[in-house]
Amino acid sequence: MKTKGEVHAIKWSSDRLLLLDQRLLPEQKKYVSIDTCRDATRAIQDMVVRGAPAIGITAAYAVVLAAREHFVANPKQWRESIEADLQELSAARPTAVNLRWAVERMRNIVAAAPDLDPLDNLLAEAKSIHEQDIAANRRMGALGADLLNGNATVLTHCNAGALATGGYGTALGVIRAGFEAGKIINIYAGETRPWLQGARLTAWELLQEDIPVMLLPDSAAAHVMRSRGLDWVIVGADRVAANGDVANKIGTYSLAVLAREHGVGFMVVAPMSTIDRDLDQGADIEIEYRNKEEVLTCGGKRVAPEGARVFNAVFDITPAELIDYLVTENGVVARPDAAGIRALFDTDT
Ligand code: MRU
């Protein structure tokens, strides 16, 4: 089903990968064409494409590009020669586990694909990763919206929408579904300094579908909860540990603490591909640090004095005990913990 103003961050067209350049939004809507795996790795590092599921889908198509390049150059040894590209790709960003998850899924196809004609199988798998993500988002949208009572006021952080996924979005999928069902009447989006995913991307994405949005400076959240009333904070995730701790955009943890203090519900929406059962707890998740220029500047203009040092961790960890609901395509876990996370995988067939 195609919805009005639907946004596509990733397209595969005429044997090329097209990425909507998210560094340019909302001023320009421009796709860049990606022809090699190395270009895809750079696009992920430079945030042309961002958001955990979108990074994973891009990586899946990037494996197709790598296979094509190496198969043409060396049809007998392409499986070996592809490896350096895949390792560089897997390391492009460290926190979102979907990247490694997608590369591993593609590696299985690399191993099993027919010697004479491997590319069709690889492309079919990449497309299926893409389509499964959209289907998961639709399912999570419905499950998450079911949790809302009527007339809800919600706050989201960063961008966990169509731009961050194969389409429809995780947290923003729930907000879309809730709005469509008439259960959400007010949507706040935190601007999400320093990269401004909320101000630039979430606001743009919602307005493409005429869904009204109120932007908040990140520092206004406590005041809004106390003085204007808020029912839910709804966010995505970059990685969920086996005990339910969640890594997500920096500022998510403070929103969870504030939500608990003010009696506001806290919902995390993430596909099963974001759950990393190899890590026992959030403290084991590698947090990405990015360039200090992101903090020293705003809108391309320097705002801080020479000599200022910068702390630019771009994700934080929200402990499971602050999370009221984890919504996945396999079901909803209330007050997530290790047993609740395990149960999600038991329904995975
Ligand atoms: O640095 P980003 O923009 O890639 O961070 C994105 C987030 O933190 C999202 O909330 C998360 O990846 C979930 S996207 C469905």
PDB file of C-alpha atoms and ligand atoms in Angstrom, residues 22 44 47 49-55 93 96 98 133 137 140 156-166 169-172 192 195 197 201 235-239 247-250 252 269-271 274 288 290 294 314-315, ligand 1:
ATOM      1  CA  GLN A  22      19.832  13.067   4.070  1.00  0.00           C
ATOM      2  CA  ILE A  44      26.979   5.273   5.573  1.00  0.00           C
ATOM      3  CA  MET A  47      25.341   9.995   6.919  1.00  0.00           C
ATOM      4  CA  VAL A  49      21.909   7.360   4.706  1.00  0.00           C
ATOM      5  CA  ARG A  50      21.353   6.862   8.443  1.00  0.00           C
ATOM      6  CA  GLY A  51      19.062   5.114  10.905  1.00  0.00           C
ATOM      7  CA  ALA A  52      19.753   1.520  11.935  1.00  0.00           C
ATOM      8  CA  PRO A  53      17.438  -0.402   9.552  1.00  0.00           C
ATOM      9  CA  ALA A  54      18.266   1.869   6.586  1.00  0.00           C
ATOM     10  CA  ILE A  55      21.979   1.307   7.184  1.00  0.00           C
ATOM     11  CA  ARG A  93      29.283   2.665  11.903  1.00  0.00           C
ATOM     12  CA  ALA A  96      23.590   0.043  14.841  1.00  0.00           C
ATOM     13  CA  ASN A  98      21.493  -3.976  11.736  1.00  0.00           C
ATOM     14  CA  ASP A 133      11.765  -4.350   6.948  1.00  0.00           C
ATOM     15  CA  ASN A 137       7.383  -1.598  10.321  1.00  0.00           C
ATOM     16  CA  MET A 140       4.972  -2.626  14.622  1.00  0.00           C
ATOM     17  CA  THR A 156       9.645  11.404  19.441  1.00  0.00           C
ATOM     18  CA  HIS A 157      13.386  11.890  19.232  1.00  0.00           C
ATOM     19  CA  CYS A 158      15.808  11.753  16.302  1.00  0.00           C
ATOM     20  CA  ASN A 159      14.287  10.275  13.142  1.00  0.00           C
ATOM     21  CA  ALA A 160      12.985   6.730  13.289  1.00  0.00           C
ATOM     22  CA  GLY A 161      10.789   7.108  10.245  1.00  0.00           C
ATOM     23  CA  ALA A 162      10.700   6.109   6.587  1.00  0.00           C
ATOM     24  CA  LEU A 163      14.007   7.914   6.150  1.00  0.00           C
ATOM     25  CA  ALA A 164      15.646   5.665   8.745  1.00  0.00           C
ATOM     26  CA  THR A 165      14.198   2.377   7.436  1.00  0.00           C
ATOM     27  CA  GLY A 166      13.034   0.622   4.287  1.00  0.00           C
ATOM     28  CA  GLY A 169       9.361   3.793  10.060  1.00  0.00           C
ATOM     29  CA  THR A 170       9.539   2.248  13.515  1.00  0.00           C
ATOM     30  CA  ALA A 171       8.702   4.911  16.136  1.00  0.00           C
ATOM     31  CA  LEU A 172       7.303   7.114  13.395  1.00  0.00           C
ATOM     32  CA  THR A 192      18.054  16.309  18.130  1.00  0.00           C
ATOM     33  CA  TRP A 195      22.820  16.583  13.613  1.00  0.00           C
ATOM     34  CA  GLN A 197      17.531  14.586  12.683  1.00  0.00           C
ATOM     35  CA  LEU A 201      14.161  14.949   8.917  1.00  0.00           C
ATOM     36  CA  VAL A 235      11.582   6.238  20.022  1.00  0.00           C
ATOM     37  CA  GLY A 236      13.512   3.786  17.851  1.00  0.00           C
ATOM     38  CA  ALA A 237      16.691   1.872  18.688  1.00  0.00           C
ATOM     39  CA  ASP A 238      20.111   1.202  17.226  1.00  0.00           C
ATOM     40  CA  ARG A 239      20.701  -1.907  19.284  1.00  0.00           C
ATOM     41  CA  ALA A 247      21.113   2.093  22.570  1.00  0.00           C
ATOM     42  CA  ASN A 248      19.539   4.988  20.681  1.00  0.00           C
ATOM     43  CA  LYS A 249      20.281   8.564  19.698  1.00  0.00           C
ATOM     44  CA  ILE A 250      21.979  10.654  22.371  1.00  0.00           C
ATOM     45  CA  THR A 252      17.042   9.152  24.587  1.00  0.00           C
ATOM     46  CA  VAL A 269       9.935   0.414  18.634  1.00  0.00           C
ATOM     47  CA  ALA A 270      12.532  -1.735  16.878  1.00  0.00           C
ATOM     48  CA  PRO A 271      12.601  -4.698  14.498  1.00  0.00           C
ATOM     49  CA  THR A 274      18.031  -4.572  16.009  1.00  0.00           C
ATOM     50  CA  GLU A 288      29.944   5.836  18.286  1.00  0.00           C
ATOM     51  CA  ARG A 290      31.686  11.493  15.764  1.00  0.00           C
ATOM     52  CA  GLU A 294      29.143  18.514  14.414  1.00  0.00           C
ATOM     53  CA  VAL A 314      26.057  10.148  19.325  1.00  0.00           C
ATOM     54  CA  PHE A 315      24.185   7.371  21.155  1.00  0.00           C
TER      55      PHE A 315
HETATM   56  O1  MRU B   1      22.889   8.732  13.886  1.00  0.00           O
HETATM   57  P1  MRU B   1      21.618   8.229  13.281  1.00  0.00           P
HETATM   58  O2  MRU B   1      20.804   9.308  12.631  1.00  0.00           O
HETATM   59  O3  MRU B   1      21.861   7.047  12.362  1.00  0.00           O
HETATM   60  O4  MRU B   1      20.776   7.686  14.508  1.00  0.00           O
HETATM   61  C1  MRU B   1      19.503   7.139  14.270  1.00  0.00           C
HETATM   62  C2  MRU B   1      18.790   6.747  15.514  1.00  0.00           C
HETATM   63  O5  MRU B   1      19.283   6.879  16.610  1.00  0.00           O
HETATM   64  C3  MRU B   1      17.436   6.093  15.334  1.00  0.00           C
HETATM   65  O6  MRU B   1      16.604   6.381  16.414  1.00  0.00           O
HETATM   66  C4  MRU B   1      17.614   4.570  15.245  1.00  0.00           C
HETATM   67  O7  MRU B   1      18.594   4.238  14.309  1.00  0.00           O
HETATM   68  C5  MRU B   1      16.358   3.889  14.891  1.00  0.00           C
HETATM   69  S1  MRU B   1      15.852   4.249  13.234  1.00  0.00           S
HETATM   70  C6  MRU B   1      14.454   3.349  12.921  1.00  0.00           C
END
